[in-house]
C-alpha positions as MATLAB code, in Angstrom:
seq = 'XXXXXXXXXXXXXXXXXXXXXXXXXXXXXXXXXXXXXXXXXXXXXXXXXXXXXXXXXXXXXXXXXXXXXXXXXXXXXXXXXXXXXXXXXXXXXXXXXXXXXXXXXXXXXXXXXXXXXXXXXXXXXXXXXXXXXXXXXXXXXXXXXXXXXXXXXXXXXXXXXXXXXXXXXXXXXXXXXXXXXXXXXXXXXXXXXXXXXXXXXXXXXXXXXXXXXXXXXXXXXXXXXXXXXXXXXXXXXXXXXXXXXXXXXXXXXXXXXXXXXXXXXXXXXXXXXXXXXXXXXXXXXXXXXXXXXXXXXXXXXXXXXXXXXXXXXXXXXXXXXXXXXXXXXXXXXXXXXXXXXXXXXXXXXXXXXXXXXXXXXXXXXXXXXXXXXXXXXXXXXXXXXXXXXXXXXXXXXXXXXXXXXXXXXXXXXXXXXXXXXXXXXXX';
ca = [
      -3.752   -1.112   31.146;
      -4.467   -2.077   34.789;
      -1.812   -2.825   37.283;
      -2.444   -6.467   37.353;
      -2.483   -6.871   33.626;
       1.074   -4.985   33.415;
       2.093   -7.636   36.227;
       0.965  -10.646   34.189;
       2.338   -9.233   30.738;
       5.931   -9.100   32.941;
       5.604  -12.475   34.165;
       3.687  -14.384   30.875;
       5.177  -12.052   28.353;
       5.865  -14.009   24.619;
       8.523  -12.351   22.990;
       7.929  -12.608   18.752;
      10.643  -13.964   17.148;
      13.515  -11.176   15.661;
      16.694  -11.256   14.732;
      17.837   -7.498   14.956;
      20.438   -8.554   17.821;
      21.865  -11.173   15.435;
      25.738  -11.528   15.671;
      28.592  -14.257   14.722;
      31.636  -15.453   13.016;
      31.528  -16.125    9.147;
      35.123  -17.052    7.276;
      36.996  -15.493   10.607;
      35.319  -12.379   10.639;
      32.491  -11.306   13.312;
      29.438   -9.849   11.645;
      26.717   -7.908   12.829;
      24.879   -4.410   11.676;
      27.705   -1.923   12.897;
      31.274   -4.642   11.237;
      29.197   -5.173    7.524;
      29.049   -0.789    7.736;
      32.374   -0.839    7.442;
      32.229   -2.970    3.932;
      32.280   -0.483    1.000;
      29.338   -1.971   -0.587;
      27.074   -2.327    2.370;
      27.872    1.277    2.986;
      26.707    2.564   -0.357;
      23.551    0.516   -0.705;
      22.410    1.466    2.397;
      23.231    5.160    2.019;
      21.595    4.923   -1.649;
      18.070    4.157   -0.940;
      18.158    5.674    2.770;
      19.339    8.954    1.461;
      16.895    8.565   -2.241;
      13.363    8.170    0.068;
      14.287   10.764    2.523;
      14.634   13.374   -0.827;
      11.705   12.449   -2.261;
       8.283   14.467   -1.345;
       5.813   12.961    0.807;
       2.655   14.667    0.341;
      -0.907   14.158    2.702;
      -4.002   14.013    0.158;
      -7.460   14.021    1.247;
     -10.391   12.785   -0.698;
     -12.451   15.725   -1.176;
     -14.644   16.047   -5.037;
     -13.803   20.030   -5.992;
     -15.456   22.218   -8.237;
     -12.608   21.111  -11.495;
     -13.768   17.712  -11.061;
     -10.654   16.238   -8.850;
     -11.484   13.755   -6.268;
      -8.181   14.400   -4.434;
      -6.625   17.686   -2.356;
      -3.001   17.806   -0.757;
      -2.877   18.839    3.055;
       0.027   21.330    3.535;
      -0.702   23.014    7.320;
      -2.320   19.587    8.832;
      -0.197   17.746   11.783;
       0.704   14.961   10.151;
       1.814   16.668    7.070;
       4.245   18.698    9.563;
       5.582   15.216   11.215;
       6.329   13.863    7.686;
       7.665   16.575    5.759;
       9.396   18.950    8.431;
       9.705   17.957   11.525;
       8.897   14.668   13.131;
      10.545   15.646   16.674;
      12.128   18.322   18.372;
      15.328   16.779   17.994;
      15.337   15.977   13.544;
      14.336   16.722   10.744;
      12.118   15.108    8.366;
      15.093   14.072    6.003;
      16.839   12.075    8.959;
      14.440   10.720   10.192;
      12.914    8.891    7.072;
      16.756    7.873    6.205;
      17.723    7.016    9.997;
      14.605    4.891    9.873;
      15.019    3.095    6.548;
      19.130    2.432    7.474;
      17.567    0.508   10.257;
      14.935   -1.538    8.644;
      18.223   -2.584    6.051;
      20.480   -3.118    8.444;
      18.561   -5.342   10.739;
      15.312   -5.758    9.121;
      13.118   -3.659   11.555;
      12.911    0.581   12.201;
      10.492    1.516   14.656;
       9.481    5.099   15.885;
       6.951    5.823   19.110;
       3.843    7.945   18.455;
       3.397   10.414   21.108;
      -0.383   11.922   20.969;
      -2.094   14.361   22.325;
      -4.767   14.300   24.941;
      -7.374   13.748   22.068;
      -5.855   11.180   20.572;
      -3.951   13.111   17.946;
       0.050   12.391   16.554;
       1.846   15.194   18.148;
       5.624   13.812   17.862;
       7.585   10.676   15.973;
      10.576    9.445   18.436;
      12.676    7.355   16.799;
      13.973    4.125   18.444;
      17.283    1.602   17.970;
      15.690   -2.055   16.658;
      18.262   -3.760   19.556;
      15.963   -2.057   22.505;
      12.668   -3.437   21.007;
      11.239   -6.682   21.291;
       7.711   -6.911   19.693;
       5.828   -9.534   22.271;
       1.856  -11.049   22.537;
      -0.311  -10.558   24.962;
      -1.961  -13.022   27.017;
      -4.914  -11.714   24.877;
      -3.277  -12.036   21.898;
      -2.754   -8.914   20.884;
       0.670   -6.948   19.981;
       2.426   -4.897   21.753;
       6.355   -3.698   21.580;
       8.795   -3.808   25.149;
      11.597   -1.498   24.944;
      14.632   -1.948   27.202;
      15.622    1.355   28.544;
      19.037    0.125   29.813;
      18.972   -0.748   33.140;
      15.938    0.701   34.266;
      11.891   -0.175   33.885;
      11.294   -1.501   30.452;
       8.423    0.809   28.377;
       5.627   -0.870   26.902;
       4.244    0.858   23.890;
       1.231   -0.573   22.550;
       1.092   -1.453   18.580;
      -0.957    1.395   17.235;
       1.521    3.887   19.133;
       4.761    2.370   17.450;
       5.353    3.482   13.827;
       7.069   -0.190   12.727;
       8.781   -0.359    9.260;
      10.192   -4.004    8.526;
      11.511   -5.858    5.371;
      10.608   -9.129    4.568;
       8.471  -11.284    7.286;
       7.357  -14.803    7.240;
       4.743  -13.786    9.806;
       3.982  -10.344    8.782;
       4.909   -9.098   11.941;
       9.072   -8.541   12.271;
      11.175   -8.736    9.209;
      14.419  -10.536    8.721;
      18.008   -8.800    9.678;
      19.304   -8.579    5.982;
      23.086   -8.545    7.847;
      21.932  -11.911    9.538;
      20.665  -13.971    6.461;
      23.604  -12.248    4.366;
      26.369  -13.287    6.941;
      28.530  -16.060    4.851;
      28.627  -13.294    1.976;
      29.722  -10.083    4.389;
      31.741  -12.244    6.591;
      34.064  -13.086    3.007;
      33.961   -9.687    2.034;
      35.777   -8.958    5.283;
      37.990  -11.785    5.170;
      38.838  -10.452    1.786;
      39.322   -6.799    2.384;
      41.394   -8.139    5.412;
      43.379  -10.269    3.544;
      44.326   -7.629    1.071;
      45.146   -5.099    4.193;
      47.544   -7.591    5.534;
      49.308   -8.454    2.146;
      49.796   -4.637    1.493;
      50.990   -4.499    5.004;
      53.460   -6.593    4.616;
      54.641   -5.148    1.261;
      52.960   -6.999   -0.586;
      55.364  -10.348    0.102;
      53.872  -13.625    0.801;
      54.676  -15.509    4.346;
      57.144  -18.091    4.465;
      58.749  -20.720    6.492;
      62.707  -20.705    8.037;
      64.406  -24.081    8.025;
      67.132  -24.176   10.189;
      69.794  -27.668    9.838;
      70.068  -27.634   13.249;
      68.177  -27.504   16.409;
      67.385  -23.777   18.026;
      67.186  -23.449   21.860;
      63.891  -21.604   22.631;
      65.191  -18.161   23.839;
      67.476  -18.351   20.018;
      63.690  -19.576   18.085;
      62.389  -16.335   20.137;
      65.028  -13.971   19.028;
      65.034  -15.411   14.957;
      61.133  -15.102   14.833;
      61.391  -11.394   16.469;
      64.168  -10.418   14.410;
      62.713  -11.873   11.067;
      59.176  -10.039   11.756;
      60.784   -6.469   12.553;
      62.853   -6.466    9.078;
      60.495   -7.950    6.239;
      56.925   -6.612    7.108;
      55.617   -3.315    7.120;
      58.144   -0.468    5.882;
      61.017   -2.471    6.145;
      59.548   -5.278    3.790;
      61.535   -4.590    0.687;
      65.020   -4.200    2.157;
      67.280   -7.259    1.849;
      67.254   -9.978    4.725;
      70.297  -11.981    5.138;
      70.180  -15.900    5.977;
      72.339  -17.330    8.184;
      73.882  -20.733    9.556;
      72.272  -22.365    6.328;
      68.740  -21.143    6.682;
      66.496  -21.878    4.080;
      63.403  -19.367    2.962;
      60.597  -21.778    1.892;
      57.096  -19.139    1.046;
      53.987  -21.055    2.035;
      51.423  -18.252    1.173;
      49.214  -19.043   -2.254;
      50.119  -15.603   -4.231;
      47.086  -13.308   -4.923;
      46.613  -14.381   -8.509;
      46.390  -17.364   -7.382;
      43.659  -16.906   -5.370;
      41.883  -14.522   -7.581;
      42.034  -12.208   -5.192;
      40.673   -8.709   -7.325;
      38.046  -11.201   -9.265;
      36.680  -12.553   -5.809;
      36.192   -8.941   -4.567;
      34.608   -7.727   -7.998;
      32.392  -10.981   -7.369;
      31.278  -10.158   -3.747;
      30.366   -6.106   -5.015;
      27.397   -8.030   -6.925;
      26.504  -10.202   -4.229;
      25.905   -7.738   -1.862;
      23.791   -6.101   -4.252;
      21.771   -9.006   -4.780;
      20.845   -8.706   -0.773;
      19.749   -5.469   -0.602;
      18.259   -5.534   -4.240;
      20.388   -2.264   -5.700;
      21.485   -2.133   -9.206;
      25.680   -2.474   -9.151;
      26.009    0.862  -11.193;
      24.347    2.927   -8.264;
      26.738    1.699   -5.969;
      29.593    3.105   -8.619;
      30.132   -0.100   -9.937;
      30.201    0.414  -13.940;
      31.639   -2.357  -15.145;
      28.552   -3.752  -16.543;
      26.603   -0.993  -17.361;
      26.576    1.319  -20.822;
      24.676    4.544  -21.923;
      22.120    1.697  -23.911;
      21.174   -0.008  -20.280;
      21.733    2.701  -17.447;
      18.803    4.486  -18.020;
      16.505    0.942  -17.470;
      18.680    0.268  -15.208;
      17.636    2.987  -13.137;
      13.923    2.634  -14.265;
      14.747   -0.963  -12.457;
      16.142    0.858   -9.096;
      13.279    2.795   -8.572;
      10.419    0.363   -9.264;
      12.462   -2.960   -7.555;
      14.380   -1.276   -4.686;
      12.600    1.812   -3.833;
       9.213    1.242   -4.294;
       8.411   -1.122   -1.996;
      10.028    0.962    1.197;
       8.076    3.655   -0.027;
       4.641    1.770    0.105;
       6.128    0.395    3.716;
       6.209    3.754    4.759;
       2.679    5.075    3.132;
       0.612    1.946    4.688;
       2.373    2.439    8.011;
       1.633    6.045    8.173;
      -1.631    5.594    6.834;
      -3.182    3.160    9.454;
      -0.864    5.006   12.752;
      -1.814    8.352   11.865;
      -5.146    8.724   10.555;
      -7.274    6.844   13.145;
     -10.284    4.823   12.224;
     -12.321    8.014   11.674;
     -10.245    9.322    8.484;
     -10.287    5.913    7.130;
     -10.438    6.042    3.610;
     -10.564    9.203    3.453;
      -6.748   10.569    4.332;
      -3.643    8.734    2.988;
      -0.451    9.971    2.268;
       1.642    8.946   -1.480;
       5.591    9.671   -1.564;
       6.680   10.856   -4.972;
       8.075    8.868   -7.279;
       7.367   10.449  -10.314;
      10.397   12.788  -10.282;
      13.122   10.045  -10.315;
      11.548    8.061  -13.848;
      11.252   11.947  -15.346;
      14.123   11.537  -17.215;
      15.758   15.112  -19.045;
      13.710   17.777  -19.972;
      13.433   17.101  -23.707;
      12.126   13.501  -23.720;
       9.739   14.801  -20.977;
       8.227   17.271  -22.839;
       7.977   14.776  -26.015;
       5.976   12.474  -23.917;
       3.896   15.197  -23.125;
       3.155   16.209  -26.157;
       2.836   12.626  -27.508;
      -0.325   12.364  -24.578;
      -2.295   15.513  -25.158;
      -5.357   13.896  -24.293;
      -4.648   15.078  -20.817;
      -5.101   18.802  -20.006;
      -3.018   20.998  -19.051;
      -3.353   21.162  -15.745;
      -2.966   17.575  -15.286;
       0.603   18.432  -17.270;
       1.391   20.965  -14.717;
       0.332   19.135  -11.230;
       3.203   16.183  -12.962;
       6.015   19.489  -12.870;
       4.972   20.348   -9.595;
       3.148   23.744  -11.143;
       0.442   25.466   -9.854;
      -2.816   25.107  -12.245;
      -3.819   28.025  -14.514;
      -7.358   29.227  -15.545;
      -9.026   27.317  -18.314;
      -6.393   24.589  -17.848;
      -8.815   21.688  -17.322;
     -10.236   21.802  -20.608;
      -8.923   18.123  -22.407;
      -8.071   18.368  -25.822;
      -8.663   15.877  -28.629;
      -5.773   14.957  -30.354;
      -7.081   16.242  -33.966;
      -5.827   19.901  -34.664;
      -5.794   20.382  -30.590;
      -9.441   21.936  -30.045;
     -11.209   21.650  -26.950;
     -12.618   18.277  -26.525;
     -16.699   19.760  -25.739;
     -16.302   21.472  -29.162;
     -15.528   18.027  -31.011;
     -18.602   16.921  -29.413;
     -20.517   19.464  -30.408;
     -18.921   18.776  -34.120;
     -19.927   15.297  -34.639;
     -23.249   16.147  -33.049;
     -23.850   18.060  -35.752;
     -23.144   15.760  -38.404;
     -25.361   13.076  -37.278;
     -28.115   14.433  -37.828;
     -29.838   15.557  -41.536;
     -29.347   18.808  -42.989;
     -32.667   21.421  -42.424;
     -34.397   21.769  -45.922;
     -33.643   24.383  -47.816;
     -36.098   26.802  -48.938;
     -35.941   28.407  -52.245;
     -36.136   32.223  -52.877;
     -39.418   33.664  -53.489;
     -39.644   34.531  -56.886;
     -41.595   37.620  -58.873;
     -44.276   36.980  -61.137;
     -44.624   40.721  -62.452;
     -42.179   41.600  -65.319;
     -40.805   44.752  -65.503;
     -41.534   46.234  -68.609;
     -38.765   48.530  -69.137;
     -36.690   45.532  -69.907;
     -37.008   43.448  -73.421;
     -37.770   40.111  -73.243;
     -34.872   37.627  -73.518;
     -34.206   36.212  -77.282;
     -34.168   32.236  -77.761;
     -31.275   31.596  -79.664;
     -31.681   28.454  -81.935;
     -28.463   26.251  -82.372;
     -28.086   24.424  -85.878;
     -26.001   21.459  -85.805;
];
């Protein structure tokens, strides 16, 4: 870009809307990405699906028709194999960077990595970059590109086919939507409730009160009563007796914990954050609703509802950064899911015996194991013979029997034997 264009994109820049620096006060509590961490159930949702697509395999397949008759071959020494599944920088490896990555797009809706090339054009390096220092903007010719605030100094501008952008849901396709913003009346009660309960158990577990006093106190004696009273019923000292005097009355104000359904409110806001970030309650150790009939669909659920769709974020992302316009169609990368809806080894190997009709390499490239020789031949589920041989079986059969001929027979007798007697039958 020429120096007058970066001049004009300074001056005329149009910022698109996000809402990754998102914070305020719901039900007393200030809320943003790093206050709803410290809720339990935030915590484990995020951790559950960041930590379940970084362990999964992320392979690079080419399209490339082989001698067996496969259309497909994986890539294991190419460069963007190596920034996927080793090593995306100098500084991490491929595990935390696919989980640091997907924590971010959860927490505030948006991850985003630069692509550094090389001099060919090339993805040499993936450097991963905090959602509060970007700022996707337009250009004054309307295309996209992403302003990062480097704290103090220059801002960077990295155009949009250098920054690797993974986002949630988007109205306009372009920056998803903080989950921690749109969630903040249910986070912002979760605090106020895990607060609450601090405080109570705090103050051992006694609800406040109010002092009546029949007379009138001077201020420096209200000062000295409200220090005094503080210092011997909360904290350690809350279950040792406190003596009333001059006809002070103890009148308790707070509404009890039962009475506010206190454990049933927290049980209640477990479920709601798992409604946000789409996570079946039992992954997030919550088993109160779950039994051995339902867990295992229940799982089925978490893997087809919650992590497929950041996996195919991160495939169609990788696939149109990485590739260029010449590999189109041709290289694309698949993370998979197949090992997480395996199940245990016996019901497994059931199924597989239940679908014979594929071969047995197809079996093996499901288990991760290399092919063997003669393992592409597809069976037919009667008696298990190769498939080309019930061909060549029915062939047969269609079509009519060849005639066949009798023996040639000998007219000349041989005289050394007699001739055979007709025996008559009377009836």
């Amino acid at each position: 870009m020429s120096l007058w264009g970066r001049f004009v994109n300074l001056v005329r820049r149009n910022p698109v809307q996000t809402s990754h620096a998102w914070g305020g006060r719901q039900a007393g509590e200030y809320v943003n990405a790093d206050t709803a961490m410290q809720v339990a159930a935030v915590w484990a949702c995020v951790r559950v699906i960041s930590e379940t697509i970084a362990a999964l395999p992320w392979h690079v397949l080419e399209k490339v028709p082989q001698a067996n008759g496969r259309t497909r071959r994986e890539q294991r020494d190419g460069d963007v194999a190596w920034l996927l599944k080793t090593q995306p920088n100098p500084e991490m490896a491929a595990f935390a960077f696919r989980e640091a990555i997907i924590a971010h797009a959860l927490l505030y809706g948006n991850g985003y990595a630069e692509i550094e090339r090389t001099p060919d054009g090339r993805p040499q390096w993936l450097w991963l970059i905090t959602p509060d220092r970007v700022t996707p903007e337009r250009m004054t010719t309307g295309g996209l590109q992403y302003r990062v605030n480097n704290g103090g100094g220059n801002d960077t501008i990295i155009a949009a086919r250098d920054m690797f952008h993974v986002h949630g849901l988007a109205f306009d396709g372009l920056t998803g939507y903080s989950p921690v913003a749109v969630a903040a009346r249910s986070l912002g009660l979760s605090m106020a409730l895990e607060k609450f309960g601090a405080n109570f158990f705090a103050n051992g577990a006694h609800p406040g009160a109010v002092l009546e006093h029949p007379g009138k106190l001077t201020p420096e004696a209200h000062k000295n009563l409200s220090e005094s009273v503080k210092t011997q019923i909360s904290g350690s000292n809350a279950l040792r007796p406190f003596i009333l005097e001059e006809g002070m009355k103890w009148h308790p104000m707070t509404i009890p914990p039962e009475e506010a359904q206190f454990l049933e409110s927290r049980k209640f806001q477990i479920s709601e954050i798992c409604r946000w970030f789409r996570v079946p309650p039992h992954m997030i150790a919550d088993l109160e609703r779950s039994t051995f009939s339902n867990i295992e669909h229940q799982a089925i659920e978490f893997v087809t509802h919650s992590l497929m769709p950041w996996c195919r974020r991160l495939e169609s992302e990788a696939d149109i950064k990485l590739f260029g316009q010449v590999n189109r169609g041709r290289m694309y990368t698949r993370i998979e899911l197949n090992g997480l809806l395996r199940g245990d080894m016996k019901s497994r190997f059931d199924a597989y015996n239940a679908a014979r009709h594929l071969s047995l390499n197809d079996i093996r490239e499901l288990e991760d194991l290399n092919p063997v020789e003669g393992g592409d031949d597809y069976l037919a589920p009667l008696n298990m013979v190769p498939a080309d041989m019930m061909r060549e079986l029915a062939e047969a059969q269609m079509q009519p029997p060849a005639p066949v001929e009798p023996p040639p027979v000998d007219d000349e007798e041989d005289d050394d034997e007699a001739p055979t007697a007709r025996v008559r039958v009377i009836r």
